[in-house]
Amino acid sequence: MAFLLPLDLGREGEDVGILNNKGKPKHMKPRRRWRTPLTALAVAASMAFAPAAMADMDGYDISNWQCGIDTATVPADFVIVGTTWGSGGVYGGCLSNGVNTDANRQLAGAINSGKETGVYHYARGGNPETEARFFVDAVRGYVHKSVLILDWEAADNTAWGDKQWPRRWAREVKRLTGVNPIIYTMDSGYWQVAGMETELDCGIWIAQYATNLVTGYQTAPWNIGARGEVMRQYTSNGSLSGWSGRLDLNKFRGDRAAWRKYANPEDKGTASLPNVRPTPQPTTAPTVDLDALATRTIRGDFGNDPARRQALGANYAAVMAIVNRRLSGSGVTTPSGNTGSYCVVVSSGDTMGAIAGRTGRTPASAWSVPSGNIDRIWPGQQVCYGGSTASSVGAHVVTTSHVVTAGESLWSIYGPSGWQAAAQRNGLSYPYIIHPDQVLR
């Protein structure tokens, strides 16, 4: 297994720019020291009952798709960097074998410009203790300097729905580092981590968006504090100076002293951690799923050029060829094991009537679509004529309901002929705002 970190900027006492307030951004709050050690629970309680005592902080989080971002110049009080995915074997963007190879540079820019930092691990649903050790081994140089975080969400996570998985991961991280991590999840997934605040002294970081409109930092994000969370991610469409792409923006409900208590609850020095590096495994050449990247591109995960070009890197031309083929309606396939079916990928603005007409396969009602309703199709989906049950590529579909994803609108979901009926059916009125994770019927 090829480890490209340990992400170590230096040891305690060395002049590595750790928390030295150089390049103070405009949102930075004065530093206050807490002499008495507090647990994460006590921090959360003090924020809940005396919010005026702490000045909230603004910041953003980045992943393997923000390769090259200059964290020193993009304004923030804190920057959170994705460092590890699963326990290896994951590639894409800056990722190589599950490790963000740009993380050291991203964190150095933030630290040397006076920002607080956090590092997160993206859960993939493998053995939780193994993933915890993979994470700790990679970030050992930042333990007690940066907040440790678990990214617990549904995408690419085979353990989603298992409430014990994040608890086991958190216990192993605490055993190895002495730090109680913060747990990130979407609001609709909170039920899986609810109680970890008191059980394990873990802070909770909630993601919930009111709209997907482009925004800068917000003073009072929608629903902030509704879960008693320590931090809220309120958009994935943030716009900040110094970066042309979109960013996840967050509000931390506390000041720098509170942040540092999550990173180093007992004022420990540089971590002396046990050797948790897994036994090296034979490595194989990385494989890239271009079709999956094309689906994410159509969904808008990588934004527009130049951010899209930067995120896709060497895969840009191949992925865009697939995207253009799909959106031109030329993506015709015959699924293996179902030779009687004729399938196409839905293009932007398509209707089943239009698809049936141009392919000569009528009536439209003879086509199979993911939602079961031929009036409800989305760009990037595969629809089939001849009895095949198609699977959704670009949207989350639950029987006859639709779970909203970021960037969608009633028009994009139901089309020009169906969105008004959908609004009436779901009790929506002007300006017809819908939210990610909302269930439409």
PDB file of C-alpha atoms in Angstrom, residues 32 60 85 98 142 144 188 245 305 374 428:
ATOM      1  CA  ARG A  32      -9.036  33.293  24.007  1.00  0.00           C
ATOM      2  CA  TYR A  60     -15.029  25.840   4.220  1.00  0.00           C
ATOM      3  CA  TRP A  85     -11.151   7.508   1.954  1.00  0.00           C
ATOM      4  CA  GLY A  98      -7.359   6.358  -0.584  1.00  0.00           C
ATOM      5  CA  TYR A 142      -1.814  16.780  12.829  1.00  0.00           C
ATOM      6  CA  HIS A 144      -3.783  17.557  18.720  1.00  0.00           C
ATOM      7  CA  SER A 188     -31.733  13.199   7.169  1.00  0.00           C
ATOM      8  CA  GLY A 245     -15.064  26.774  -8.256  1.00  0.00           C
ATOM      9  CA  ASP A 305     -14.909  24.916 -16.482  1.00  0.00           C
ATOM     10  CA  ILE A 374     -43.092   8.074 -18.070  1.00  0.00           C
ATOM     11  CA  LEU A 428     -45.640  24.079  -2.734  1.00  0.00           C
TER      12      LEU A 428
END
